[in-house]
Short mmCIF file of C-alpha atoms in Angstrom, two decimals:
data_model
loop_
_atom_site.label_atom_id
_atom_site.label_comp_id
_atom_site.label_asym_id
_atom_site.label_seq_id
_atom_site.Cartn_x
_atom_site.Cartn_y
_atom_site.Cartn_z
CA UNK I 1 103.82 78.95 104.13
CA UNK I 2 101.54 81.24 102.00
CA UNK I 3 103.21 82.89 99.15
CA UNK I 4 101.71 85.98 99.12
CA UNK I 5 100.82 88.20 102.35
CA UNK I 6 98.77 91.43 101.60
CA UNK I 7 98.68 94.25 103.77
CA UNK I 8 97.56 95.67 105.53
CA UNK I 9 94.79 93.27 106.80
CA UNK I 10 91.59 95.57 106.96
CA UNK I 11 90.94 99.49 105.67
CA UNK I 12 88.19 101.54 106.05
CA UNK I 13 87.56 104.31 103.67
CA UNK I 14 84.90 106.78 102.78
CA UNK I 15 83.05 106.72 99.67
CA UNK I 16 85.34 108.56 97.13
CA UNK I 17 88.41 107.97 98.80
CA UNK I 18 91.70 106.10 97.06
CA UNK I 19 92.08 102.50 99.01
CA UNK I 20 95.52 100.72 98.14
CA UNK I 21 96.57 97.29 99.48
CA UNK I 22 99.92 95.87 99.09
CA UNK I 23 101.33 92.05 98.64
CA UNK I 24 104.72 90.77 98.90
CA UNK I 25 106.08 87.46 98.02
CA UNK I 26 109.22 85.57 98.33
CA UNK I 27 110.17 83.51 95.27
CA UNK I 28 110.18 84.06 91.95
CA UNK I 29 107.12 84.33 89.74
CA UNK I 30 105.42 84.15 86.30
CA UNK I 31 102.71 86.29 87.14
CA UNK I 32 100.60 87.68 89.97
CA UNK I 33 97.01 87.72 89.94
CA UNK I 34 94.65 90.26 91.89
CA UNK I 35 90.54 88.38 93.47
CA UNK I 36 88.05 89.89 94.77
CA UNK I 37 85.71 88.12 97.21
CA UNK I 38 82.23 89.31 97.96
CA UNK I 39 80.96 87.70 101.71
CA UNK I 40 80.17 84.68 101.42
CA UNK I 41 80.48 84.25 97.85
CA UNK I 42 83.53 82.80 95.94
CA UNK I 43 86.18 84.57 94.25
CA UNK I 44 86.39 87.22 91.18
CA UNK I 45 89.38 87.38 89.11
CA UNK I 46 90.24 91.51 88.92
CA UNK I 47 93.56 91.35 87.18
CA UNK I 48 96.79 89.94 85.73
CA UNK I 49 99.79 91.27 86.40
CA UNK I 50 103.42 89.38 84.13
CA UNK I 51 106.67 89.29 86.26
CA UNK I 52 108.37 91.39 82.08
CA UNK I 53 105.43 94.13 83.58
CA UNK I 54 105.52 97.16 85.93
CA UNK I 55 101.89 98.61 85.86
CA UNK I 56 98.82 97.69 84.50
CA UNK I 57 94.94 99.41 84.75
CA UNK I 58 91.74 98.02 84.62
CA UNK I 59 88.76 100.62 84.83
CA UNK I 60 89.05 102.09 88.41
CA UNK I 61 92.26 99.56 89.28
CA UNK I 62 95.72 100.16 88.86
CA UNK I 63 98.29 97.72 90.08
CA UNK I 64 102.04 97.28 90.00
CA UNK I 65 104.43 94.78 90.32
CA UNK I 66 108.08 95.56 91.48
CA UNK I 67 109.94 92.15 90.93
CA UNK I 68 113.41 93.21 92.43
CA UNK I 69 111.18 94.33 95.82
CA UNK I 70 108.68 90.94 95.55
CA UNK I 71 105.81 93.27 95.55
CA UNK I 72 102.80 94.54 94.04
CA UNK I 73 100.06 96.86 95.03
CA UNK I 74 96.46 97.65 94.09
CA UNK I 75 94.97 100.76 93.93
CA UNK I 76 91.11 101.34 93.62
CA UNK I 77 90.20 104.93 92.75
CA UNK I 78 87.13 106.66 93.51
CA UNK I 79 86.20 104.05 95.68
CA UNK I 80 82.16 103.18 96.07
CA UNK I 81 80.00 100.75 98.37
CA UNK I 82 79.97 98.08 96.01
CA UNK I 83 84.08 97.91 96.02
CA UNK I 84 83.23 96.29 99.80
CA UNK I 85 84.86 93.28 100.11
CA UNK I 86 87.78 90.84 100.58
CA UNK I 87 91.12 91.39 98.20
CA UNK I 88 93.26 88.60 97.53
CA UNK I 89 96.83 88.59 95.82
CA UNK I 90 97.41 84.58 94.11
CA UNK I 91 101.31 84.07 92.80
CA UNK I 92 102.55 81.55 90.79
CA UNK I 93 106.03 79.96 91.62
CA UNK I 94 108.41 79.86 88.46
CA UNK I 95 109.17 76.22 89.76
CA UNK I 96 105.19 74.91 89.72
CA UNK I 97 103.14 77.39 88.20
CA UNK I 98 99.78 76.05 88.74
CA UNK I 99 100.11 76.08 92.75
CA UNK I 100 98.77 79.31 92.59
CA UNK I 101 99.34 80.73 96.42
CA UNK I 102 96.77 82.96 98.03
CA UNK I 103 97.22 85.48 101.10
CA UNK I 104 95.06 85.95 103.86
CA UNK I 105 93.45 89.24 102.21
CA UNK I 106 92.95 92.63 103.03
CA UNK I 107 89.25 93.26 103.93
CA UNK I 108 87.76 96.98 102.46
CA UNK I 109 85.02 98.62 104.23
CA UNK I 110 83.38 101.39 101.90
CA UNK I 111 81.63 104.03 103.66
CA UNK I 112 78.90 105.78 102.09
CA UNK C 1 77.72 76.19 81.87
CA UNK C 2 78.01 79.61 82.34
CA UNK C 3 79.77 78.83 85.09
CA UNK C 4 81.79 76.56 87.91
CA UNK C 5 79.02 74.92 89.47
CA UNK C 6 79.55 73.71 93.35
CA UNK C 7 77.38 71.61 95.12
CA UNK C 8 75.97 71.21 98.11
CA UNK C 9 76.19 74.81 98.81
CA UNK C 10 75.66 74.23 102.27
CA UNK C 11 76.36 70.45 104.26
CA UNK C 12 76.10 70.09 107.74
CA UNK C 13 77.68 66.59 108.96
CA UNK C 14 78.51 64.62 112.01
CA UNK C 15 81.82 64.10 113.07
CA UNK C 16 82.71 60.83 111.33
CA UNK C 17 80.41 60.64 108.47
CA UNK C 18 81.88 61.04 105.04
CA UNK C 19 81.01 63.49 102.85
CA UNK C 20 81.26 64.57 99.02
CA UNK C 21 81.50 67.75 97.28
CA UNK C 22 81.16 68.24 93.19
CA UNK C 23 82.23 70.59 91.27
CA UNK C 24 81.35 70.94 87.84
CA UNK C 25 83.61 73.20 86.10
CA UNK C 26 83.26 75.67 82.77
CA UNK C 27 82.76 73.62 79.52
CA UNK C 28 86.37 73.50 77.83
CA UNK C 29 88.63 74.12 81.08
CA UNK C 30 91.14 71.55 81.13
CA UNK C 31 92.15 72.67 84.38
CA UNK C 32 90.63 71.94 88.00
CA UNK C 33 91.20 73.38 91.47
CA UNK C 34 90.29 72.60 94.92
CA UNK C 35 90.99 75.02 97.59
CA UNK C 36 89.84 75.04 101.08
CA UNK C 37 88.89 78.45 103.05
CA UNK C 38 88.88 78.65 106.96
CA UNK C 39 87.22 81.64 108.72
CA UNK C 40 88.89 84.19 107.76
CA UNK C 41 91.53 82.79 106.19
CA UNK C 42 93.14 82.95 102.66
CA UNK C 43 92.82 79.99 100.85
CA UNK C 44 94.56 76.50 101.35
CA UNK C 45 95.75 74.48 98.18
CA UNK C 46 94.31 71.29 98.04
CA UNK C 47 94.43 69.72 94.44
CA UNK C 48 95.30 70.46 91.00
CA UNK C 49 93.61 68.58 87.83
CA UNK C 50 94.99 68.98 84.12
CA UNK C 51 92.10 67.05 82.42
CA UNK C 52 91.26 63.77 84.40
CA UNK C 53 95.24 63.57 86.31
CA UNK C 54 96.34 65.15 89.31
CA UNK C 55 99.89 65.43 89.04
CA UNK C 56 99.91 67.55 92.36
CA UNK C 57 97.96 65.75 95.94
CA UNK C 58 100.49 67.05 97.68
CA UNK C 59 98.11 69.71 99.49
CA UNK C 60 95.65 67.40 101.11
CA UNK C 61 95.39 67.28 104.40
CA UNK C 62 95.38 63.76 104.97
CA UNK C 63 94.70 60.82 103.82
CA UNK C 64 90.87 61.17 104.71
CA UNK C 65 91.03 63.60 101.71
CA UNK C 66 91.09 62.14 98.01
CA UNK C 67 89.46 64.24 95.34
CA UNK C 68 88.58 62.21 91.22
CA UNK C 69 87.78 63.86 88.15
CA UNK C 70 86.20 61.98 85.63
CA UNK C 71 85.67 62.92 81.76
CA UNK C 72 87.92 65.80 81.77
CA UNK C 73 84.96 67.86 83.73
CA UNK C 74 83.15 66.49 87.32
CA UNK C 75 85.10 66.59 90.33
CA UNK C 76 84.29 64.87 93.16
CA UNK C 77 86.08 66.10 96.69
CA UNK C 78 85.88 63.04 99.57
CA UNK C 79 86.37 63.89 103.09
CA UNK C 80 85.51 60.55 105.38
CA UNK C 81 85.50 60.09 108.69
CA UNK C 82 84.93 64.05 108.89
CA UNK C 83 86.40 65.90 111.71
CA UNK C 84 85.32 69.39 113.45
CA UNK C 85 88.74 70.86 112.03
CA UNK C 86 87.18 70.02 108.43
CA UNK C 87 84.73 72.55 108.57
CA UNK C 88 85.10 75.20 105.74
CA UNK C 89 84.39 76.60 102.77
CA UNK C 90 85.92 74.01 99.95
CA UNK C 91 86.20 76.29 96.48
CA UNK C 92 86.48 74.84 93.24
CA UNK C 93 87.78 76.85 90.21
CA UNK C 94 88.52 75.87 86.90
CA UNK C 95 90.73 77.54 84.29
CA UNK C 96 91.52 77.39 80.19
CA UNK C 97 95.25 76.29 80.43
CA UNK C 98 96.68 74.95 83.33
CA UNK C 99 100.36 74.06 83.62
CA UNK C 100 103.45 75.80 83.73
CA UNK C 101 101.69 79.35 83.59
CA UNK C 102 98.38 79.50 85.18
CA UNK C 103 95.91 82.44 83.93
CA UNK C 104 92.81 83.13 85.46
CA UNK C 105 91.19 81.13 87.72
CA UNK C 106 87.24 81.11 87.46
CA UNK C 107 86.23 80.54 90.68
CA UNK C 108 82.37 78.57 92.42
CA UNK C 109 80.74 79.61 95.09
CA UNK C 110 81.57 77.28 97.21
CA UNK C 111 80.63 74.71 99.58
CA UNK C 112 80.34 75.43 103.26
CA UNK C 113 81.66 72.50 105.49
CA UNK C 114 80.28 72.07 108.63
CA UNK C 115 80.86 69.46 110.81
CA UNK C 116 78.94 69.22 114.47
#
């Protein structure tokens, strides 16, 4: 089964608006990676997240990582058109690293 | 190249013909990925390569499936005897380090599978 599973599926948000997804997991990880996918295009690497960290930013993205809860969520502030698309959490297993595991996604609809 | 290179971006098949993909990664990534995408879906695991081995098949669907790198850099995905459930996008991505911690995975754009 899929390693990570984010949540909720789809959101719809206006332009401006906070959107925040959330992933959970269920073994033990090195790190946890955040993708965005554009339709019909392949997928963008947004950030990094190590098991030792609790928060990290990147420009408009914040995400966290809450080891003892297998979770981690990403926030995108100020949200704009351009921030439509697919968002994917990837985990690596402690046990086999490179198997990194994707979810099914949450899909973000940015209304202008 | 400035970046992973996938082709044919688009292949439509009949059932039972074979079919290859290639994937021609960033210059200098030692690692190799091949990951399928259904409708909708997240992504599959398919195949890992740390320079020309694939210590990992496990994720292939069946034996229909074998994937080859060559040189430390082409990769060549096989599907024969293709079958409607086949159809998808097939993603390559290559990375710097593969391994026991896996950074970030630069991603193609993909080949879309289809299979009348």
């Amino acid at each position: 089964s899929q390693q990570g599973e984010e949540d909720p599926q789809a959101l719809s948000i206006q332009e401006g608006e906070n959107a925040t997804m959330n992933c959970s997991y269920k073994t033990s990880i090195n790190n946890l990676q955040w993708y965005r996918q554009n339709s019909g295009r392949g997928l963008v690497h947004l950030i990094l997240i190590r098991s030792n960290e609790r928060e990290k930013h990147s420009g408009r993205l914040r995400v966290t990582l809450d080891t003892s809860k297998k979770s981690s969520s990403l926030l995108i502030t100020a949200s704009r058109a351009a921030d439509t698309a697919s968002y994917f959490c990837a985990t690596g297993r402690r046990s086999n690293d490179y198997k990194l595991s994707f979810g099914a996604g949450t899909t973000v609809t940015v209304r202008a | 190249g400035a970046g992973v290179s996938q082709s044919p971006s688009n292949k439509v098949t009949e059932k039972g013909k074979d079919v290859e993909l290639r994937c021609d990664p960033i210059s200098g990534h030692t690692a190799l990925y091949w990951y399928r995408q259904s409708l909708g879906q997240g992504l599959e695991f398919l195949i890992y390569f740390q320079g020309n081995s694939a210590p990992d098949k496990s994720g292939l669907p069946s034996d229909r499936f074998s994937a080859e790198r060559t040189g430390g850099s082409v990769s060549t995905l096989t599907i024969q005897r293709t079958q409607q459930e086949d159809s998808a996008v097939y993603l390559c991505a290559s990375s710097l380090e593969g391994g026991r911690v896996t950074g970030e995975l630069f991603f193609g754009e993909g080949s879309r599978l289809t299979v009348l």
